[in-house]
Coordinates of C-alpha atoms in Angstrom, one line a residue:
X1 CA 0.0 0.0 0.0
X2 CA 1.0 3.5 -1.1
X3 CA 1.8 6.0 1.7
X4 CA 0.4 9.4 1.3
X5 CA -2.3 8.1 -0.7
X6 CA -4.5 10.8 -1.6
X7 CA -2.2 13.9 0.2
X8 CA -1.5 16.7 -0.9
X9 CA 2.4 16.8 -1.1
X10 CA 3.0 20.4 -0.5
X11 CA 0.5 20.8 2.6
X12 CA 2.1 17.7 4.1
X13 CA 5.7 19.0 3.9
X14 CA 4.7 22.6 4.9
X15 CA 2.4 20.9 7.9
X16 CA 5.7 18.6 8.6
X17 CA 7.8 21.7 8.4
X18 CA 5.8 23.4 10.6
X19 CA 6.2 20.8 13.5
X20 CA 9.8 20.2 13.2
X21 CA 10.3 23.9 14.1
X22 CA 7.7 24.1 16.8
X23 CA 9.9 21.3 18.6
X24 CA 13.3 23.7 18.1
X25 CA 14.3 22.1 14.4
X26 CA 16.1 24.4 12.7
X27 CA 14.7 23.9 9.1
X28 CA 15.7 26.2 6.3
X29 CA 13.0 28.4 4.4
X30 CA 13.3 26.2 1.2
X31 CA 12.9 22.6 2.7
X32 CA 9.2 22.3 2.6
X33 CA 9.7 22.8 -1.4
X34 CA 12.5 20.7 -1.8
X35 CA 10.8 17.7 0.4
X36 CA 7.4 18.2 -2.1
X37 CA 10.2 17.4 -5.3
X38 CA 11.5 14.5 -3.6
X39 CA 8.3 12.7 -2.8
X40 CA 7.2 13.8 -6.5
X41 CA 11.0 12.3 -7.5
X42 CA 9.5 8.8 -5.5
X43 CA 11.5 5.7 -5.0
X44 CA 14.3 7.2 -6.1
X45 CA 17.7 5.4 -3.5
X46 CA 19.3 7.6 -0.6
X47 CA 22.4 8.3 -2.3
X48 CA 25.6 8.0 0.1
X49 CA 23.8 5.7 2.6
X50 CA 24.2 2.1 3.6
X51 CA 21.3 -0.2 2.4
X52 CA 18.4 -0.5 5.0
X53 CA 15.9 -3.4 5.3
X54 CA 13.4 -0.8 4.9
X55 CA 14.4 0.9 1.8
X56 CA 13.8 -0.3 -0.9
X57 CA 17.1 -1.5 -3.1
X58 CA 16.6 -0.7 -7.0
X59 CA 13.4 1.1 -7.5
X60 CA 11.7 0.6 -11.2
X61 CA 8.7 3.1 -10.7
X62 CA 8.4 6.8 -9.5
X63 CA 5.8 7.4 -7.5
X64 CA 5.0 8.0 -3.4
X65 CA 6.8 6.2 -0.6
X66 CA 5.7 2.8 0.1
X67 CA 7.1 2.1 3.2
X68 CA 7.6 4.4 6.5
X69 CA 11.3 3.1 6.6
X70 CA 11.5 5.0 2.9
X71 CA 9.5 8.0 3.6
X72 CA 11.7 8.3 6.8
X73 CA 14.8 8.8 4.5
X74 CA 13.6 11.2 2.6
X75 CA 12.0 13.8 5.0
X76 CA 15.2 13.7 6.9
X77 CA 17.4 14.2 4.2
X78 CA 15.1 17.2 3.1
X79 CA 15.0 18.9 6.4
X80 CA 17.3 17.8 8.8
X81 CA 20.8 19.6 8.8
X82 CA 22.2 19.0 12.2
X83 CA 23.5 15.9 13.7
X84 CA 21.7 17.8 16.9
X85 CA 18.5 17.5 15.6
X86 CA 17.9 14.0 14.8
X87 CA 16.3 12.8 18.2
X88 CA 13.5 15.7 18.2
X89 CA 13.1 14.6 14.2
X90 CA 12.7 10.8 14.9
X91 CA 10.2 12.2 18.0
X92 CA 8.6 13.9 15.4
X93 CA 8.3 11.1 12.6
X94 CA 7.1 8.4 15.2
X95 CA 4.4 10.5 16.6
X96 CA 2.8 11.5 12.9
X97 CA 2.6 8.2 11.6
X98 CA 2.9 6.0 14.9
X99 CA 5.5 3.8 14.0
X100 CA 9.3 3.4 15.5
X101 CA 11.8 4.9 13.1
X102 CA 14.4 2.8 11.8
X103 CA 17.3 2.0 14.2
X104 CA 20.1 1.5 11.8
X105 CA 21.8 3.5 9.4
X106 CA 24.1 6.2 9.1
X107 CA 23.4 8.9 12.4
X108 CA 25.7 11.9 10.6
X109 CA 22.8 14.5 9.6
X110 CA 22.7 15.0 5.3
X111 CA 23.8 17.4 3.8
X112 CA 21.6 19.7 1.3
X113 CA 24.4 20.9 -0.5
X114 CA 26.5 19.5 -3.9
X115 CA 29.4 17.9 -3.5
X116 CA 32.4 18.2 -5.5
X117 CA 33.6 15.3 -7.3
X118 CA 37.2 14.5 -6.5
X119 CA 39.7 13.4 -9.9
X120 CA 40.3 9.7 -8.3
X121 CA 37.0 9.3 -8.7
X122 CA 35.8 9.3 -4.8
X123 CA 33.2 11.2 -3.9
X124 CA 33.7 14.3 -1.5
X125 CA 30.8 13.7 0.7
X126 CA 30.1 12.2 4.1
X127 CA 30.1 8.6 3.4
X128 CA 34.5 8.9 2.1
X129 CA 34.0 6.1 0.0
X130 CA 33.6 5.6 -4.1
X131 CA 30.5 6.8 -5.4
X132 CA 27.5 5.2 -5.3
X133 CA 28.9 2.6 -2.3
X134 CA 30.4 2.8 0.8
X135 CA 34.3 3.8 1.2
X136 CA 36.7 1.5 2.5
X137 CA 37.1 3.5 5.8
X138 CA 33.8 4.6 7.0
X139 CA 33.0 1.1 8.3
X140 CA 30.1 0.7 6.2
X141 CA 28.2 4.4 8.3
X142 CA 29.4 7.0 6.0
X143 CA 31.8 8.0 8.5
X144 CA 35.6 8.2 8.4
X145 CA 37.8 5.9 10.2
X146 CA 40.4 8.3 12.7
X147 CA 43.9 7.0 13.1
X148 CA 45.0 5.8 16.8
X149 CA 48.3 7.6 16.2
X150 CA 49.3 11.0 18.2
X151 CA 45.9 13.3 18.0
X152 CA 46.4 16.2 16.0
X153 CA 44.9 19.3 16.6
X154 CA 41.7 20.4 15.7
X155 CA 43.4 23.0 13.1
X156 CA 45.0 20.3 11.3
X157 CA 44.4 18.0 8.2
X158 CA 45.2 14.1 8.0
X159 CA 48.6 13.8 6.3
X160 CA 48.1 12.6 3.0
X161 CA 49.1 8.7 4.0
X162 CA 46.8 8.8 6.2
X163 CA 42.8 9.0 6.7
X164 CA 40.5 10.8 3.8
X165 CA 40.3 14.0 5.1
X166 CA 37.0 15.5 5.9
X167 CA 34.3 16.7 2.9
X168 CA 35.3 19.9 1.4
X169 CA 31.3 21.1 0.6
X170 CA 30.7 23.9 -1.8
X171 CA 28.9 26.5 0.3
X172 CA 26.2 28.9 -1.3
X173 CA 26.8 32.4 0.2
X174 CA 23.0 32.1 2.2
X175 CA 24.7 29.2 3.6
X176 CA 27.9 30.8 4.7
X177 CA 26.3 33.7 6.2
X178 CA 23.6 31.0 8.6
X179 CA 26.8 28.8 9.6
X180 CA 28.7 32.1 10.5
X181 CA 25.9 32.5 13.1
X182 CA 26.7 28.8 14.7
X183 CA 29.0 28.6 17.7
X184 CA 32.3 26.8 16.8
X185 CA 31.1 23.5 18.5
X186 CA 28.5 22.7 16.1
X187 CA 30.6 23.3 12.8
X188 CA 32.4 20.6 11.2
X189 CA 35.9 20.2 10.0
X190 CA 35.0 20.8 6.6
X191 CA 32.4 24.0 7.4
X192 CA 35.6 25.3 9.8
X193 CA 37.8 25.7 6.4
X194 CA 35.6 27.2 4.2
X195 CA 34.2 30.1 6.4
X196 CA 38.3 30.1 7.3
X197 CA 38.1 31.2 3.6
X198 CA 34.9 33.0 3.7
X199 CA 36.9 35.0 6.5
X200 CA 40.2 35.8 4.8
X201 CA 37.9 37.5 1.8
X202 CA 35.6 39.7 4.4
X203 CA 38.8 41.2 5.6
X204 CA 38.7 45.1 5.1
X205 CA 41.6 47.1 5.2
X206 CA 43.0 47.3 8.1
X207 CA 44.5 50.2 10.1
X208 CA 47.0 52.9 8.5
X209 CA 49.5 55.1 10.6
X210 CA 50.9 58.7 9.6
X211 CA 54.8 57.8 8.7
X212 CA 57.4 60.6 9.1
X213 CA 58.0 60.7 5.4
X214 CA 55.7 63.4 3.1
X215 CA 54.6 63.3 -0.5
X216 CA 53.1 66.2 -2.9
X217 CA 49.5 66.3 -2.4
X218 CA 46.8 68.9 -2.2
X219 CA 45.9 69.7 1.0
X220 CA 48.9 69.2 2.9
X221 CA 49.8 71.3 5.6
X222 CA 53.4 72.2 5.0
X223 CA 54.5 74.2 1.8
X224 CA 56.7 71.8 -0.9
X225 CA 59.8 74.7 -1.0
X226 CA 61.5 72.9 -4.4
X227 CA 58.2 72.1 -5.9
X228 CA 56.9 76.0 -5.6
X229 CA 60.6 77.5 -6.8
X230 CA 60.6 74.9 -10.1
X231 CA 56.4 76.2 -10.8
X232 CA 58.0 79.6 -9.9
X233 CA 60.1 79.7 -12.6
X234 CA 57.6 80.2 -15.5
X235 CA 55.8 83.3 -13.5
X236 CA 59.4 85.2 -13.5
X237 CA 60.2 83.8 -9.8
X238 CA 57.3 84.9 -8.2
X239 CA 55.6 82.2 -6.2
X240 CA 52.2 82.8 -7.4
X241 CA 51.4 78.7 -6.7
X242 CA 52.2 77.0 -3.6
X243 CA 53.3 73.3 -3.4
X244 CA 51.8 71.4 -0.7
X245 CA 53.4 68.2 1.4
X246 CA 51.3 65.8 3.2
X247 CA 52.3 62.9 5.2
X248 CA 52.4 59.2 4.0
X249 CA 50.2 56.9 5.4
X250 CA 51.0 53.1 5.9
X251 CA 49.9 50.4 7.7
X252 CA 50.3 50.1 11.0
X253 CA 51.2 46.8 12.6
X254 CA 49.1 43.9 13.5
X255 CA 50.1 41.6 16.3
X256 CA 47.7 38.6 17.3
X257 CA 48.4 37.0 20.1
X258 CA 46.5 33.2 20.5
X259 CA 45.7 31.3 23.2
X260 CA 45.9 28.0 22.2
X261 CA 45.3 25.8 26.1
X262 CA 42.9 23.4 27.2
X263 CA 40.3 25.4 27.9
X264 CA 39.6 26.8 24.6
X265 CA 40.2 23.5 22.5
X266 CA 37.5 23.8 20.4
X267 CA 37.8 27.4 19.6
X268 CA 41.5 27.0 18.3
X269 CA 40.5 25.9 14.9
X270 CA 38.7 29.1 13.9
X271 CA 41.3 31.1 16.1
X272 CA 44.0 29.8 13.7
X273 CA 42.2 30.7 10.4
X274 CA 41.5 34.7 11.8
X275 CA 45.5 34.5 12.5
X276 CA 45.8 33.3 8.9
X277 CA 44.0 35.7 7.4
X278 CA 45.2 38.6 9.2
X279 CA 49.0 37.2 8.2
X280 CA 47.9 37.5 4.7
X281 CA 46.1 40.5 5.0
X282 CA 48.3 43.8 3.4
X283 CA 49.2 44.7 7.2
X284 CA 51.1 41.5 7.5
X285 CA 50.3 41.1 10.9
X286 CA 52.9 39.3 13.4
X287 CA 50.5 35.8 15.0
X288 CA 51.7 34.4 18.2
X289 CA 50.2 30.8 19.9
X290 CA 50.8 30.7 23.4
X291 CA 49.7 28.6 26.5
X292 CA 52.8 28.2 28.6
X293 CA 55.2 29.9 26.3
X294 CA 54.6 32.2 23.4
X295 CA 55.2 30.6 19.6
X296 CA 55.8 32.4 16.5
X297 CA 53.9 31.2 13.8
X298 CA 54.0 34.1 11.2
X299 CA 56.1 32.2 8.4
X300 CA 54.4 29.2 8.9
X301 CA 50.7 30.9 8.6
X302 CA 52.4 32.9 5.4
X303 CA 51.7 29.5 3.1
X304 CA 49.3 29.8 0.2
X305 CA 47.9 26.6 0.8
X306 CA 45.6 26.9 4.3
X307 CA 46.0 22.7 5.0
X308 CA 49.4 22.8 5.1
X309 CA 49.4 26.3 7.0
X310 CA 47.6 24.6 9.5
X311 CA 49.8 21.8 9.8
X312 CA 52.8 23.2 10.2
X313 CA 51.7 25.1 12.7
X314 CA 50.1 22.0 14.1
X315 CA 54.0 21.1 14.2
X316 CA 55.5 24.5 15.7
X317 CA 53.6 24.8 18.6
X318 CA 55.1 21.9 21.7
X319 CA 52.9 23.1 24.8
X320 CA 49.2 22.9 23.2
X321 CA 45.9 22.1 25.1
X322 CA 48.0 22.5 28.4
X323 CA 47.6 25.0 31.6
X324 CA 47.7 29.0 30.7
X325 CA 50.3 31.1 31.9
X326 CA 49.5 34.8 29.9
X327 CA 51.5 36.8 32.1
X328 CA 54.3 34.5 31.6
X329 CA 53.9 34.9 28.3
X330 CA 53.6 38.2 27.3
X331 CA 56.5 39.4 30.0
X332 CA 58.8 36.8 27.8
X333 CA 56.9 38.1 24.6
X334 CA 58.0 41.1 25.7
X335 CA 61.5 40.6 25.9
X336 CA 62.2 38.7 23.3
X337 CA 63.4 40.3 19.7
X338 CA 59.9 40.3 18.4
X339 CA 58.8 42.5 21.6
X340 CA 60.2 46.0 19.2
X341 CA 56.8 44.1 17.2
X342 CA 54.4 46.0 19.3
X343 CA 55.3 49.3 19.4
X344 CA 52.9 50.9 18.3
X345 CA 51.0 47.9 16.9
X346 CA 47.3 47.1 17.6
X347 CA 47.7 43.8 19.7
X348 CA 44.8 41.3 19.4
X349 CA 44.1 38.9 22.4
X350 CA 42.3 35.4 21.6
X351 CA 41.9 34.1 25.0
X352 CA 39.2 33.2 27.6
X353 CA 41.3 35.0 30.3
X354 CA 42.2 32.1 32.1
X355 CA 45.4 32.0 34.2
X356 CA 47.4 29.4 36.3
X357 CA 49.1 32.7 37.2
X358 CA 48.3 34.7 40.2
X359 CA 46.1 37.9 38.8
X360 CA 48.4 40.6 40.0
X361 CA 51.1 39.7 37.7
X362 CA 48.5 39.3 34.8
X363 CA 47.7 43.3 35.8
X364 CA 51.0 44.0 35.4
X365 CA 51.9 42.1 32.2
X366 CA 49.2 43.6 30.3
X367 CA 49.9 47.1 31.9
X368 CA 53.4 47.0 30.2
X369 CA 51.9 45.4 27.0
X370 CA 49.5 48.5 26.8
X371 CA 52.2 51.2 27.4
X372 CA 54.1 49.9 24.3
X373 CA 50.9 48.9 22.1
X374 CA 48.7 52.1 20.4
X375 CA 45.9 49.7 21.1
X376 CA 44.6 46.3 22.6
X377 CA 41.7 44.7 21.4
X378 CA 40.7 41.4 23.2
X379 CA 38.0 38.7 22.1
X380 CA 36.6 35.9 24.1
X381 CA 34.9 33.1 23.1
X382 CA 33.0 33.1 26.4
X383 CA 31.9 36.3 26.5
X384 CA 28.6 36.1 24.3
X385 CA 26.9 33.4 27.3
X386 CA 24.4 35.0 29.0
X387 CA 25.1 36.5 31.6
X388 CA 28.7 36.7 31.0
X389 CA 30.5 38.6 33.5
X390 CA 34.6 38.5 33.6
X391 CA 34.8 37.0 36.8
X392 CA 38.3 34.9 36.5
X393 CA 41.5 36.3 37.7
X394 CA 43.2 36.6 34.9
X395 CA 40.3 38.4 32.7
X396 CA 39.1 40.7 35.8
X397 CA 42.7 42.0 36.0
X398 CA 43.9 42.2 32.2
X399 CA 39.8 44.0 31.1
X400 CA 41.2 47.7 32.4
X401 CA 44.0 47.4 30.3
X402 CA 41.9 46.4 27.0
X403 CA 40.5 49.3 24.6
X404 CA 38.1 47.0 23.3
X405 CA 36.2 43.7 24.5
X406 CA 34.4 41.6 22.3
X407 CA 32.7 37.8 21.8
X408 CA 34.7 35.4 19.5
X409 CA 32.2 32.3 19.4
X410 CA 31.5 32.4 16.0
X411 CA 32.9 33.6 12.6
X412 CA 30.5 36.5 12.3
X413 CA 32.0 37.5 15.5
X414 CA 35.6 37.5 14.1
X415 CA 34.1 39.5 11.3
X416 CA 33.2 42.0 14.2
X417 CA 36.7 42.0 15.7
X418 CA 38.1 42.3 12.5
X419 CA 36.7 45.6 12.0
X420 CA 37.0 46.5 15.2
X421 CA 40.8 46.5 14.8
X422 CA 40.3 48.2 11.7
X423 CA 38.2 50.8 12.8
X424 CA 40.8 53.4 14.8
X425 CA 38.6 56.3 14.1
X426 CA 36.6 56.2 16.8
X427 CA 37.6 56.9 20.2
X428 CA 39.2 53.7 22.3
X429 CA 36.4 52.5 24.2
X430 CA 33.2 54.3 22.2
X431 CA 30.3 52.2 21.3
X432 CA 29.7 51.3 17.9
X433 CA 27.4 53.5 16.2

């Protein structure tokens, strides 16, 4: 017997829709039509999933589910995006047609978007494997196998002996403007990197200092005295034109320093791509990782390719996901040859403000970072929780020293601290009009 008999496809999909978001699914605006084409499409196979007693192997006819194990595949490859989601969709699914959804198959929530096809002929989506059938390493759940060697960090990519790396899905712009809304934890490996490059392209230009040197220019306020005396030579030497001199502008200097402990694991990955990007940017700014000790990683961020950025600075830094010591580390920051770095730079601060170190010499650390900086922004990833207050030692005593405090949860977020250590116009502390 034919399911949906007699139902109006479009009413049942906007009714289902409807539900799903009631119970806290987040279903995108254009679902409801795409899950009316699919049951239209009809027996048409799950592409990218194992085979299920319940659906049906090689369909011969279009036409409307026939089982609740087949309609159940399709409605949640149509609407569900989040692996987050699934138990309030399968709540959902048993209680509008009664019957227990099926227990196997893959649990990693489908993805809406096209995938790439890769030259070897392997698919670039969830399931790793050769298209059309499950890869060798997802152990038959279109998921991919880790390696039980040393863990690598969440920045970095599989070396190429080892696993398939992650799907690299092509992102509509709608799409990468919603997943820049989503906190850090809920993005994948894949989604990480490309709003890493969605990131790097929304960088504006970024803060410009007066230098000592001048140029001709209209406006200026000091008088050009060779430029006037060679125009005065055609009016019989009388200076009837002045020449005006105004200063050069450059860029100033970016310094970024990372926090890169424990305590802010799963932040580090998006932490690295800002870094990147702000490396890249035409200020060239100076990126440090620190938990215990500070790490240059400048040269290593420099590489065109953002993988094997990441690696190597997967590589460079020896004291990761360990304790914090940020006074430590900005007092030997300080004195080290890169310390002539922040004069006069705008330092940013990727931290949560947590320190092994007693608070008083976190005061003091960041008092003599903010005598030699012209300006210290500083972004937490814990400060956009509600009601946030910086209670911790180390952020309660390093928060007078800051200009600016802002969140860093999610990648619209770094778009907002970009600016904000662009924008030097406005007076250090001022709320953004």
């Amino acid at each position: 017997m034919t399911l949906l008999a007699g139902v109006d496809r479009a009413a049942f999909a906007a009714a289902l829709t409807e539900k799903l978001r009631r119970r806290g699914v987040r279903v995108d605006l254009s679902a409801a039509a795409t899950l009316t084409r699919a049951l239209a499409a009809g027996n048409a196979e799950v592409p990218g999933t194992p085979a299920h007693p319940s659906v049906p192997a090689s369909p011969t006819t279009p036409g409307t589910p026939r089982t609740s194990g087949h309609l159940y595949w399709i409605t949640r490859i149509c609407l569900v995006r989040r692996s987050e989601d699934l138990p309030a969709f399968d709540a959902v699914f048993a209680e509008v047609f009664g019957e227990a959804v099926p227990a196997d198959g893959p649990r990693n929530p489908p993805s809406s978007v096209r995938t790439r096809s890769r030259p070897d002929g392997v698919s670039e989506g969830t399931g790793g494997g050769t298209t059309g059938e499950p890869g060798a390493g997802d152990a038959g759940h279109g998921r991919p196998v880790r390696g039980r060697g040393r863990a690598p960090l969440p920045w970095a990519t599989p070396a190429p002996h080892g696993p398939p790396s992650p799907a690299r899905v092509a992102l509509s712009a709608t799409e990468q403007e919603t997943l820049a809304q989503e906190p850090f934890e809920t993005l994948s490996d894949a989604q990480t990197a490309q709003l890493g490059t969605w990131l790097a392209g929304a960088v504006p230009h970024l803060p410009r200092r007066r230098a000592r040197r001048r140029r001709p220019g209209r406006g200026g306020a000091r008088v050009d005295l060779r430029a006037t005396l060679a125009r005065a030579r055609r009016t019989g030497w009388e200076p009837w034109e002045l020449a005006r001199q105004k200063r050069v502008r450059r860029p100033r200097r970016v310094v970024v320093l990372c926090d890169v402990s424990e305590s802010v694991r799963t932040q580090s990955a998006a932490h690295m791509h800002l870094m990147r990007a702000l490396v890249r940017s035409p200020a060239r700014a100076e990126a440090f990782a620190f938990a215990t000790r500070p790490t240059r990683l400048t040269p290593v961020l420099a590489h065109g390719d953002a993988d094997a950025a990441l690696e190597r600075a997967s590589e460079a830094v020896t004291d990761r996901f360990g304790g914090t010591r940020i006074a430590g580390s900005v007092r030997e920051l300080l004195a080290s040859r890169h310390g002539a770095a922040l004069r006069g730079a705008v330092v940013l601060v990727l931290s949560d403000g947590w320190d092994a170190g007693p608070p008083e010499d976190t005061a003091a650390a960041m008092a003599r970072l903010r005598r030699r900086a012209h300006r210290v922004v500083w972004a937490n990833p814990r400060a956009a929780a509600r009601g946030f207050e910086p209670r911790t030692g180390g952020m309660a005593a390093a928060l007078p020293h800051c200009d600016v405090f802002l969140p860093a949860h999610t990648f619209a977020a770094l778009r907002e601290v970009v600016a904000a250590v662009a924008d030097l116009r406005r007076p250090p502390g001022a709320p953004r009009p």
